[in-house]
Amino acid sequence: MKTETQTEAGTAVIVARGVHKHYGPIHAVDGVDLDIRAGELFGLIGHNGAGKSTMFKMMLGLIPATAGDIRIDGAQVSGGNFRAVRRTIGYLPENVVLYDNLTGLETLHFFSRLKGVSQAESGAALERVGLAQAARRRVREYSKGMRQRLGFAQALLGKPRILFLDEPTSGLDPEAIRSFYAILRQLRSEGVTMVITSHILAEIQERVDRLAIMTAGKIQASGTVQALREQMDLPLWFTVRTAQADFAAVRAALAHLPVGAIETHADHLTVPCRRENKMAVIEALAALGGRVRDMTVREPSLEDVFFGFSD
Amino acid sequence: MEIKQITTLASKEFWDRIRNRWVLAVALVFTAFALVIAYFGAAQQGSVGFHAIDVTIASLVSLVIYLIPLIALILGFDAIVGERERGSLDLLLSMPITRLEILLGKYFGLAAALTFSTVAGFGLAGIVLSPQLDLDALFHYVGFMFSSVLLGCAFLSLAVMLSVFASDRTRASGLAIALWFFFVLVFDLLLLGALVVTGGQWGGEIFPYLLLANPADVFRILNVFALDDVRTLYGLTTVFPPTLANPWLLGLVMLAWIAAPLGIASWRFRK
């Protein structure tokens, strides 16, 4: 048995092959193949009910797959050496629920005992997620964001090599989201592999190394955000700022180019065009000289890509 | 199986019950009832005050047989289904712990809380009553406490089992009440009804064995047979074969009542 799977760019630590999960007639997960490489931040995105959480639970060994095989570091999560595998994993469930009657510190002490980790790590984990001040307060007094951060601190106990984070930023304010991703960057530099789900696509599009789009239990596409954009072949959008008097000149300059329908706004025009025509459009606009006050090019967002694949 | 995982979970469950004063409240209830029964137990005979311990124990048995199963079922009915419904079970299951260890950790933690409050509650009453107790009576009283603990553990095991089967807490609480009704109120009536309807023709021989199918009856027999003065007060005991009245055998039956529901719960929880 091979313990590691070589993929085109790196060693896969999480490998799923032909994974199905059926609940009666419902196919929650329907033939999923995944390779998640060592040290990458991998995003799993999809609508509610697309099968992300089910896939997560199967990867963690919480529920058995109806068919197919999932391995972490070459080992089956629910197999004989599941304890050893589990000790390398940290998990933050969606809408994490912790024990209200315990303090933040007691919560981490409890989980560190279960993970077989020194309780001394608890203080450092609380510090890392910015909860050191609230360590001795009961979880019942915590806000939703604080609970989420405590859940994250729990996932970090034992310095896991693989982190599963299910909607990790739900309930966090923008400042907390920023510091959350700062911790993820730090973890990535330490070589930790992370799998993250989110439905806030704008938030993860600049942050994940690769992602997979899941709809109706299937992986529709996977790769880097840029690769998916190219695969989807969505238009780029030019925003051309100019005086209304010059709108006609801009339209005339672009008339001979294969661009989409130009939209007129109060102080600018928007011009969709295919990627291969981007430079030609820039040259045509540059030829107008000072009549174009400003110009920006927007790449299709992850949201555009996502809807492109899921529609 | 890793014992450390079981003790980690068990100690959390136990200290939860200490901190929310569940143990204190139940212990005080037991102490208060024991003292009131010891003092007023002979009121029907026209006097109050502390009397023979045998009579006190017999009255306590009648009380405990209602109270302890109810307390144990309330304590354990949401052990698993509660975690599942609140959403904390997934995180627990993602730890390096098996489902059997989770089940046993929960059970032993809750059983420790119930045992502690039973022993503390009746123990305190025992200390207050101790001037009236000779060595023999003390032995019976300790036996009563010990069998109360076993009774509680048996019903706690049933509660944990139904908390694995139930799909939500509401159903689990309904099932818990149904179990209490069945074992504490209905079971004996059914047996007696069967005896009366068949004019004693049916089931005369297997009747004592059927009593073993109810942990509450096993508890009653355990205590009643230990007390010479009381044995005659209970009509049922006249039909009970002395071989079955061996306290060790009855203790074993109680242990089976603890182990079997836990075994079924573990089988179901793994699925």
Coordinates of C-alpha atoms in Angstrom, one line a residue:
Chain A
M1 CA 0.0 0.0 0.0
K2 CA 1.3 3.4 -1.0
T3 CA 1.4 5.8 1.9
E4 CA 1.5 9.0 -0.2
T5 CA 0.0 9.9 -3.5
Q6 CA 2.1 11.9 -5.9
T7 CA 0.2 14.5 -7.8
E8 CA 1.3 16.9 -10.5
A9 CA 2.5 19.4 -8.0
G10 CA 3.3 18.1 -4.5
T11 CA 2.5 15.3 -2.2
A12 CA -1.2 14.7 -1.4
V13 CA -1.9 14.2 2.3
I14 CA -5.6 13.9 1.9
V15 CA -6.8 11.6 -0.9
A16 CA -10.4 10.8 -1.7
R17 CA -11.3 8.4 -4.4
G18 CA -14.8 7.7 -5.7
V19 CA -16.5 8.8 -2.4
H20 CA -20.2 8.4 -2.2
K21 CA -22.6 9.1 0.7
H22 CA -26.2 8.1 0.3
Y23 CA -29.0 8.8 2.7
G24 CA -31.8 6.6 1.2
P25 CA -32.5 8.1 -2.2
I26 CA -30.5 11.3 -1.5
H27 CA -27.0 11.3 -2.8
A28 CA -25.4 13.8 -0.5
V29 CA -21.9 13.1 -1.9
D30 CA -21.8 11.6 -5.4
G31 CA -18.5 10.3 -6.6
V32 CA -15.9 12.7 -5.2
D33 CA -12.2 12.6 -6.0
L34 CA -9.9 15.0 -4.1
D35 CA -6.2 15.4 -3.6
I36 CA -5.2 18.0 -1.0
R37 CA -1.5 18.6 -0.9
A38 CA 0.8 19.0 2.0
G39 CA 1.1 22.6 3.3
E40 CA -1.6 24.1 1.1
L41 CA -4.7 26.1 2.1
F42 CA -7.5 24.3 0.3
G43 CA -11.0 25.8 -0.1
L44 CA -14.1 23.7 -0.5
I45 CA -17.0 26.0 -1.6
G46 CA -20.6 25.3 -2.5
H47 CA -24.2 26.2 -1.6
N48 CA -25.7 25.0 1.6
G49 CA -26.6 21.4 1.1
A50 CA -24.0 20.9 -1.6
G51 CA -22.3 18.2 0.4
K52 CA -19.4 20.1 1.9
S53 CA -20.1 19.3 5.5
T54 CA -20.9 15.7 4.7
M55 CA -17.5 15.5 2.8
F56 CA -15.8 17.1 5.8
K57 CA -17.3 14.6 8.2
M58 CA -16.3 11.7 6.1
M59 CA -12.7 13.0 5.8
L60 CA -12.7 13.2 9.6
G61 CA -14.1 9.7 9.9
L62 CA -17.2 10.9 11.8
I63 CA -19.5 9.2 9.4
P64 CA -18.7 6.3 7.1
A65 CA -18.7 6.6 3.3
T66 CA -21.3 4.6 1.4
A67 CA -18.6 3.8 -1.1
G68 CA -15.1 4.9 -1.9
D69 CA -12.0 5.5 0.1
I70 CA -10.6 8.4 2.0
R71 CA -7.0 8.4 3.4
I72 CA -5.1 10.9 5.4
D73 CA -1.3 10.3 5.2
G74 CA -2.1 7.0 3.6
A75 CA -4.2 5.8 6.5
Q76 CA -7.9 5.4 6.8
V77 CA -9.3 7.8 9.3
S78 CA -11.6 5.2 10.9
G79 CA -9.1 2.4 10.6
G80 CA -7.2 0.6 13.4
N81 CA -4.7 3.4 13.9
F82 CA -7.3 6.1 13.9
R83 CA -6.0 7.5 17.2
A84 CA -2.7 8.3 15.7
V85 CA -4.3 9.9 12.7
R86 CA -6.7 11.9 14.8
R87 CA -3.9 13.3 16.9
T88 CA -2.5 14.9 13.8
I89 CA -5.8 16.6 13.0
G90 CA -7.5 19.7 14.3
Y91 CA -11.2 20.3 13.6
L92 CA -13.3 23.4 13.9
P93 CA -17.0 22.4 13.2
E94 CA -19.5 24.8 11.7
N95 CA -21.2 26.8 14.4
V96 CA -19.0 25.2 17.0
V97 CA -20.8 24.3 20.3
L98 CA -18.7 24.2 23.4
Y99 CA -19.6 23.6 27.1
D100 CA -21.3 26.8 28.5
N101 CA -20.5 25.9 32.1
L102 CA -16.7 25.7 31.6
T103 CA -14.3 28.6 31.4
G104 CA -12.3 29.2 28.2
L105 CA -9.2 27.7 29.9
E106 CA -11.1 24.7 31.3
T107 CA -12.5 24.0 27.9
L108 CA -9.0 23.8 26.4
H109 CA -7.8 21.8 29.4
F110 CA -10.5 19.3 28.7
F111 CA -9.8 19.0 25.0
S112 CA -6.0 18.9 25.6
R113 CA -6.5 15.9 27.9
L114 CA -8.5 14.1 25.3
K115 CA -5.9 14.9 22.7
G116 CA -3.1 13.8 25.0
V117 CA -1.5 17.2 24.9
S118 CA 0.1 19.1 27.8
Q119 CA -2.4 21.4 29.4
A120 CA 0.3 24.1 29.4
E121 CA -0.5 24.6 25.7
S122 CA -3.9 25.9 26.5
G123 CA -2.7 29.3 27.7
A124 CA -0.6 29.8 24.5
A125 CA -3.6 28.8 22.3
L126 CA -5.9 31.3 24.0
E127 CA -3.2 34.0 23.6
R128 CA -2.9 33.1 19.9
V129 CA -6.6 33.6 19.2
G130 CA -6.7 36.8 21.4
L131 CA -8.8 35.3 24.2
A132 CA -6.1 35.5 27.0
Q133 CA -8.1 38.1 28.8
A134 CA -11.3 36.0 28.8
A135 CA -9.5 32.7 29.8
R136 CA -11.2 32.6 33.2
R137 CA -14.7 33.6 32.0
R138 CA -17.4 31.0 31.4
V139 CA -18.2 30.2 27.8
R140 CA -21.8 31.1 28.5
E141 CA -20.7 34.8 28.8
Y142 CA -18.8 34.6 25.5
S143 CA -20.1 36.3 22.3
K144 CA -20.5 34.2 19.2
G145 CA -17.2 35.5 17.8
M146 CA -15.4 34.6 21.0
R147 CA -16.9 31.1 20.9
Q148 CA -15.7 30.7 17.4
R149 CA -12.2 31.8 18.4
L150 CA -12.2 29.4 21.3
G151 CA -13.2 26.7 18.9
F152 CA -10.3 27.6 16.8
A153 CA -7.9 27.6 19.8
Q154 CA -9.2 24.1 20.5
A155 CA -8.4 23.0 16.9
L156 CA -4.8 24.3 17.3
L157 CA -4.1 22.2 20.4
G158 CA -1.4 19.6 19.9
K159 CA 0.1 21.4 16.9
P160 CA -1.9 19.5 14.3
R161 CA -0.5 18.9 10.8
I162 CA -3.9 19.1 9.2
L163 CA -6.7 21.5 10.0
F164 CA -10.3 21.1 9.0
L165 CA -12.1 24.4 9.3
D166 CA -15.8 24.4 8.5
E167 CA -17.1 28.0 8.0
P168 CA -14.4 29.3 10.4
T169 CA -15.1 33.0 10.2
S170 CA -18.9 32.9 10.7
G171 CA -19.7 35.3 13.5
L172 CA -16.3 37.0 13.4
D173 CA -16.0 40.8 13.0
P174 CA -13.8 42.1 10.2
E175 CA -10.8 42.7 12.5
A176 CA -11.1 39.1 13.9
I177 CA -11.4 37.7 10.3
R178 CA -8.2 39.6 9.4
S179 CA -6.3 38.2 12.5
F180 CA -7.8 34.7 11.8
Y181 CA -6.3 34.7 8.3
A182 CA -3.0 36.1 9.7
I183 CA -2.8 32.9 11.9
L184 CA -3.6 30.7 8.9
R185 CA -0.7 32.4 6.9
Q186 CA 1.6 31.7 9.9
L187 CA 0.4 28.1 10.1
R188 CA 0.9 27.6 6.3
S189 CA 4.5 28.9 6.7
E190 CA 4.9 26.1 9.4
G191 CA 3.7 23.6 6.8
V192 CA 0.3 22.9 8.2
T193 CA -2.3 21.6 5.6
M194 CA -5.6 23.3 5.9
V195 CA -9.0 22.6 4.4
I196 CA -11.5 25.4 4.8
T197 CA -15.1 25.8 3.7
S198 CA -16.8 29.1 3.4
H199 CA -19.7 30.6 1.6
I200 CA -18.2 34.1 1.8
L201 CA -16.4 33.7 -1.5
A202 CA -14.9 37.2 -1.6
E203 CA -13.2 36.4 1.7
I204 CA -11.4 33.3 0.6
Q205 CA -10.7 34.0 -3.1
E206 CA -7.4 35.8 -2.4
R207 CA -6.4 33.5 0.4
V208 CA -6.7 29.9 -0.7
D209 CA -4.0 28.2 -2.7
R210 CA -6.5 26.0 -4.5
L211 CA -10.2 25.2 -4.2
A212 CA -12.9 22.9 -5.3
I213 CA -16.4 23.9 -6.2
M214 CA -19.0 21.5 -5.0
T215 CA -22.6 21.3 -6.2
A216 CA -25.2 18.6 -5.7
G217 CA -22.6 16.3 -4.1
K218 CA -20.2 16.5 -7.0
I219 CA -16.9 18.4 -7.5
Q220 CA -17.6 20.6 -10.5
A221 CA -14.1 22.0 -10.8
S222 CA -10.9 22.3 -8.8
G223 CA -7.7 24.2 -9.1
T224 CA -6.3 27.7 -8.4
V225 CA -8.7 30.6 -8.6
Q226 CA -6.9 31.8 -11.7
A227 CA -7.0 28.4 -13.4
L228 CA -10.8 28.2 -12.7
R229 CA -11.3 31.7 -14.1
E230 CA -9.5 30.7 -17.3
Q231 CA -11.3 27.4 -17.5
M232 CA -14.6 29.2 -17.1
D233 CA -13.6 31.8 -19.7
L234 CA -15.6 34.6 -18.1
P235 CA -15.2 38.1 -19.4
L236 CA -13.0 40.8 -17.8
W237 CA -14.7 44.1 -17.1
F238 CA -13.1 47.4 -18.0
T239 CA -14.3 50.5 -16.2
V240 CA -13.5 53.6 -18.3
R241 CA -13.8 57.0 -16.5
T242 CA -14.3 59.9 -18.9
A243 CA -16.5 63.0 -19.4
Q244 CA -19.9 62.3 -20.8
A245 CA -19.0 64.3 -23.9
D246 CA -16.3 61.7 -24.6
F247 CA -18.5 58.6 -24.3
A248 CA -19.1 58.6 -28.1
A249 CA -15.3 58.7 -28.7
V250 CA -14.7 55.8 -26.5
R251 CA -17.5 53.8 -28.1
A252 CA -16.0 54.6 -31.6
A253 CA -12.5 53.6 -30.5
L254 CA -13.8 50.2 -29.4
A255 CA -16.2 49.7 -32.3
H256 CA -13.8 47.6 -34.3
L257 CA -12.9 45.3 -31.4
P258 CA -14.9 42.2 -30.3
V259 CA -16.1 43.5 -27.0
G260 CA -19.5 42.9 -25.3
A261 CA -22.3 45.3 -24.8
I262 CA -21.0 48.6 -23.4
E263 CA -23.0 49.9 -20.4
T264 CA -23.3 53.7 -19.8
H265 CA -23.2 55.1 -16.2
A266 CA -23.1 58.6 -14.9
D267 CA -19.3 59.2 -15.1
H268 CA -18.0 56.0 -16.6
L269 CA -18.6 53.2 -19.1
T270 CA -18.2 49.5 -18.4
V271 CA -16.9 47.3 -21.2
P272 CA -16.9 43.4 -21.0
C273 CA -14.2 41.7 -23.1
R274 CA -12.6 38.3 -23.4
R275 CA -9.2 37.9 -21.9
E276 CA -7.4 37.5 -25.3
N277 CA -8.6 40.9 -26.3
K278 CA -7.5 42.7 -23.2
M279 CA -4.3 44.2 -24.6
A280 CA -6.1 45.4 -27.8
V281 CA -8.7 47.2 -25.7
I282 CA -6.0 48.8 -23.5
E283 CA -4.1 50.0 -26.7
A284 CA -7.4 51.5 -28.2
L285 CA -8.1 53.3 -24.9
A286 CA -4.5 54.5 -24.6
A287 CA -4.8 56.0 -28.1
L288 CA -7.5 58.3 -26.8
G289 CA -4.9 60.0 -24.6
G290 CA -6.1 62.5 -22.0
R291 CA -9.8 62.0 -22.8
V292 CA -9.7 58.8 -20.7
R293 CA -9.3 60.0 -17.1
D294 CA -8.9 56.6 -15.5
M295 CA -9.3 52.9 -16.3
T296 CA -9.5 49.8 -14.2
V297 CA -9.8 46.1 -15.2
R298 CA -11.7 43.7 -13.0
E299 CA -11.0 40.0 -13.1
P300 CA -14.1 37.8 -12.7
S301 CA -14.6 37.2 -9.0
L302 CA -14.7 33.8 -7.4
E303 CA -18.4 34.5 -7.1
D304 CA -18.7 34.9 -10.9
V305 CA -16.7 31.7 -11.4
F306 CA -18.7 29.9 -8.8
F307 CA -22.0 30.8 -10.4
G308 CA -20.5 30.0 -13.8
F309 CA -19.8 26.4 -12.6
S310 CA -22.9 25.9 -10.4
D311 CA -25.6 27.3 -12.7
Chain B
M1 CA -9.6 0.9 24.9
E2 CA -7.8 3.8 26.7
I3 CA -8.9 4.2 30.3
K4 CA -7.5 7.8 30.4
Q5 CA -10.0 8.9 27.7
I6 CA -12.9 7.4 29.8
T7 CA -11.7 9.1 33.0
T8 CA -11.2 12.4 31.3
L9 CA -14.8 12.5 30.1
A10 CA -16.1 10.9 33.3
S11 CA -14.4 13.5 35.5
K12 CA -15.9 16.3 33.4
E13 CA -19.4 14.9 33.8
F14 CA -18.9 14.4 37.5
W15 CA -17.5 17.9 38.2
D16 CA -20.3 19.4 36.0
R17 CA -22.8 17.8 38.4
I18 CA -20.8 19.0 41.5
R19 CA -20.5 22.5 40.2
N20 CA -24.2 22.9 39.2
R21 CA -25.1 21.6 42.7
W22 CA -27.0 18.7 41.3
V23 CA -25.2 16.3 43.7
L24 CA -25.8 18.6 46.7
A25 CA -29.5 18.9 45.9
V26 CA -30.1 15.2 45.5
A27 CA -28.0 14.4 48.6
L28 CA -30.1 16.8 50.6
V29 CA -33.3 15.3 49.3
F30 CA -32.2 11.8 50.3
T31 CA -31.1 13.0 53.8
A32 CA -34.3 14.8 54.4
F33 CA -36.5 11.9 53.3
A34 CA -34.5 9.4 55.3
L35 CA -34.8 11.4 58.5
V36 CA -38.4 12.2 58.0
I37 CA -39.2 8.5 57.4
A38 CA -37.1 7.4 60.3
Y39 CA -38.9 9.8 62.6
F40 CA -42.5 9.6 61.3
G41 CA -42.3 6.1 59.8
A42 CA -44.3 4.5 62.7
A43 CA -46.9 7.3 62.8
Q44 CA -49.6 4.9 61.6
Q45 CA -49.0 2.9 64.8
G46 CA -49.8 6.1 66.8
S47 CA -46.3 7.2 67.8
V48 CA -43.5 9.3 66.3
G49 CA -39.8 9.2 67.0
F50 CA -36.9 7.0 65.9
H51 CA -37.9 3.3 65.9
A52 CA -36.4 0.0 64.8
I53 CA -34.1 0.4 61.8
D54 CA -35.8 -2.5 60.0
V55 CA -39.0 -0.7 59.8
T56 CA -37.2 2.5 58.7
I57 CA -35.4 0.6 56.0
A58 CA -38.6 -1.0 54.7
S59 CA -40.2 2.5 54.5
L60 CA -37.1 3.9 52.8
V61 CA -37.1 1.0 50.3
S62 CA -40.7 1.9 49.3
L63 CA -39.6 5.5 48.8
V64 CA -36.3 4.9 47.0
I65 CA -37.9 2.5 44.6
Y66 CA -39.9 5.5 43.2
L67 CA -37.3 8.2 43.7
I68 CA -34.0 6.7 42.5
P69 CA -35.2 5.3 39.2
L70 CA -36.7 8.7 38.4
I71 CA -33.6 10.7 39.4
A72 CA -31.3 8.3 37.4
L73 CA -33.5 8.5 34.3
I74 CA -33.6 12.3 34.5
L75 CA -29.8 12.4 35.0
G76 CA -29.0 10.2 32.0
F77 CA -31.7 10.6 29.4
D78 CA -29.8 13.4 27.5
A79 CA -26.3 12.0 27.9
I80 CA -25.8 11.4 24.2
V81 CA -28.8 12.9 22.5
G82 CA -28.3 16.1 24.4
E83 CA -24.7 16.5 23.0
R84 CA -26.0 15.5 19.6
E85 CA -28.9 18.1 19.7
R86 CA -26.7 20.9 21.0
G87 CA -24.1 20.1 18.3
S88 CA -21.2 19.3 20.6
L89 CA -21.1 15.6 19.7
D90 CA -19.2 16.0 16.4
L91 CA -16.3 17.8 18.0
L92 CA -16.1 15.1 20.7
L93 CA -16.2 12.4 18.1
S94 CA -13.4 14.1 16.1
M95 CA -11.1 13.6 19.1
P96 CA -8.8 10.5 19.5
I97 CA -11.6 8.7 21.4
T98 CA -13.8 5.7 20.5
R99 CA -17.5 5.8 20.7
L100 CA -17.4 3.1 23.4
E101 CA -15.0 5.3 25.4
I102 CA -17.4 8.3 25.1
L103 CA -20.3 6.1 26.2
L104 CA -18.5 4.7 29.2
G105 CA -17.0 8.1 30.1
K106 CA -20.4 9.6 30.2
Y107 CA -21.9 6.7 32.1
F108 CA -19.2 6.4 34.8
G109 CA -19.2 10.2 35.3
L110 CA -22.9 10.3 35.8
A111 CA -22.9 7.1 37.9
A112 CA -20.2 8.7 40.1
A113 CA -22.4 11.8 40.7
L114 CA -25.4 9.6 41.5
T115 CA -23.4 7.3 43.7
F116 CA -21.8 10.2 45.5
S117 CA -25.2 11.9 46.2
T118 CA -26.8 8.6 47.3
V119 CA -24.0 7.7 49.7
A120 CA -23.6 11.3 51.0
G121 CA -27.4 11.7 51.4
F122 CA -28.2 8.4 53.1
G123 CA -24.8 8.4 54.8
L124 CA -25.5 11.7 56.5
A125 CA -28.9 10.4 57.6
G126 CA -27.1 7.2 58.9
I127 CA -24.8 9.3 61.0
V128 CA -27.7 11.2 62.5
L129 CA -29.5 7.8 63.2
S130 CA -26.3 6.1 64.4
P131 CA -27.1 6.3 68.2
Q132 CA -30.1 4.0 67.4
L133 CA -28.1 1.6 65.3
D134 CA -26.3 -1.5 66.5
L135 CA -23.8 -3.3 64.4
D136 CA -26.4 -5.6 62.7
A137 CA -28.6 -2.7 61.9
L138 CA -25.7 -0.7 60.6
F139 CA -24.9 -3.6 58.3
H140 CA -28.4 -3.6 57.0
Y141 CA -28.4 0.1 56.5
V142 CA -25.1 0.0 54.6
G143 CA -26.6 -2.9 52.5
F144 CA -29.6 -0.7 51.8
M145 CA -27.3 2.2 50.6
F146 CA -25.2 -0.1 48.5
S147 CA -28.3 -1.6 46.8
S148 CA -29.7 1.9 46.3
V149 CA -26.5 2.7 44.4
L150 CA -26.9 -0.4 42.3
L151 CA -30.6 0.5 41.6
G152 CA -29.5 4.0 40.5
C153 CA -26.7 2.6 38.3
A154 CA -29.1 0.1 36.6
F155 CA -31.7 2.8 35.7
L156 CA -28.9 5.2 34.7
S157 CA -27.7 2.5 32.3
L158 CA -31.2 2.3 30.8
A159 CA -31.3 6.1 30.5
V160 CA -28.0 6.2 28.7
M161 CA -29.2 3.5 26.4
L162 CA -32.4 5.4 25.4
S163 CA -30.3 8.5 25.0
V164 CA -28.4 6.7 22.2
F165 CA -31.6 5.5 20.6
A166 CA -33.7 8.7 20.8
S167 CA -33.6 11.1 17.9
D168 CA -34.1 14.2 20.0
R169 CA -34.2 15.2 23.6
T170 CA -38.0 15.6 23.8
R171 CA -38.5 12.0 22.7
A172 CA -35.7 10.9 25.1
S173 CA -37.5 12.5 28.0
G174 CA -40.8 10.9 27.0
L175 CA -39.1 7.5 26.8
A176 CA -37.5 8.0 30.2
I177 CA -40.9 8.7 31.8
A178 CA -42.4 5.7 30.0
L179 CA -39.6 3.5 31.3
W180 CA -40.2 4.8 34.8
F181 CA -43.9 4.1 34.5
F182 CA -43.3 0.6 33.2
F183 CA -40.7 -0.6 35.7
V184 CA -42.0 1.2 38.8
L185 CA -45.7 1.2 38.4
V186 CA -47.0 -1.1 35.6
F187 CA -44.7 -4.1 35.8
D188 CA -45.8 -5.5 39.1
L189 CA -49.4 -4.8 38.3
L190 CA -49.1 -6.8 35.1
L191 CA -47.6 -9.8 36.9
L192 CA -50.2 -9.7 39.7
G193 CA -52.9 -9.3 37.0
A194 CA -51.6 -12.3 35.2
L195 CA -51.7 -14.3 38.4
V196 CA -55.2 -13.2 39.3
V197 CA -56.7 -13.7 35.9
T198 CA -55.3 -17.2 35.6
G199 CA -56.3 -18.0 39.2
G200 CA -52.7 -18.7 40.0
Q201 CA -52.7 -21.5 37.4
W202 CA -50.2 -19.8 35.2
G203 CA -46.8 -18.6 36.0
G204 CA -46.7 -19.6 39.6
E205 CA -43.3 -21.2 39.2
I206 CA -41.7 -18.7 36.9
F207 CA -43.2 -15.7 38.8
P208 CA -40.1 -15.2 41.0
Y209 CA -37.9 -15.3 37.9
L210 CA -40.0 -12.7 36.2
L211 CA -39.4 -10.4 39.1
L212 CA -35.7 -10.5 38.1
A213 CA -36.7 -8.9 34.8
N214 CA -37.2 -5.6 36.7
P215 CA -34.3 -3.9 38.5
A216 CA -36.7 -2.2 40.8
D217 CA -38.1 -5.6 42.0
V218 CA -34.5 -7.0 42.3
F219 CA -33.8 -4.0 44.6
R220 CA -36.9 -4.7 46.7
I221 CA -36.1 -8.3 47.1
L222 CA -32.5 -7.6 48.0
N223 CA -33.6 -5.4 50.8
V224 CA -36.6 -7.2 52.0
F225 CA -34.8 -10.6 52.3
A226 CA -32.2 -9.0 54.5
L227 CA -34.7 -8.0 57.1
D228 CA -36.3 -10.7 59.1
D229 CA -38.9 -8.4 60.7
V230 CA -40.0 -7.1 57.3
R231 CA -40.0 -10.3 55.3
T232 CA -43.4 -11.2 56.7
L233 CA -44.8 -7.8 55.8
Y234 CA -44.4 -8.5 52.1
G235 CA -46.8 -11.1 50.7
L236 CA -44.7 -11.5 47.6
T237 CA -41.8 -12.9 49.4
T238 CA -43.7 -16.0 50.5
V239 CA -43.6 -17.2 46.9
F240 CA -40.0 -16.4 46.4
P241 CA -37.7 -19.5 46.4
P242 CA -34.9 -19.0 49.0
T243 CA -32.3 -20.1 46.4
L244 CA -33.1 -17.0 44.4
A245 CA -32.9 -14.8 47.4
N246 CA -29.2 -15.1 47.7
P247 CA -28.0 -11.5 47.9
W248 CA -24.9 -12.2 45.8
L249 CA -27.0 -13.7 43.0
L250 CA -29.3 -10.7 43.2
G251 CA -26.3 -8.4 43.1
L252 CA -25.1 -10.2 40.0
V253 CA -28.5 -9.7 38.4
M254 CA -28.2 -6.0 39.2
L255 CA -24.8 -5.9 37.5
A256 CA -26.3 -7.6 34.5
W257 CA -29.0 -4.8 34.5
I258 CA -26.1 -2.3 34.4
A259 CA -24.0 -4.1 31.7
A260 CA -26.8 -5.2 29.3
P261 CA -28.3 -1.7 28.4
L262 CA -24.8 -0.3 28.2
G263 CA -23.8 -3.1 25.8
I264 CA -26.9 -2.5 23.6
A265 CA -26.2 1.3 23.7
S266 CA -22.6 0.7 22.6
W267 CA -23.8 -1.5 19.7
R268 CA -26.3 1.1 18.6
F269 CA -23.9 4.1 19.0
R270 CA -21.3 2.4 16.8
K271 CA -23.7 2.0 14.0

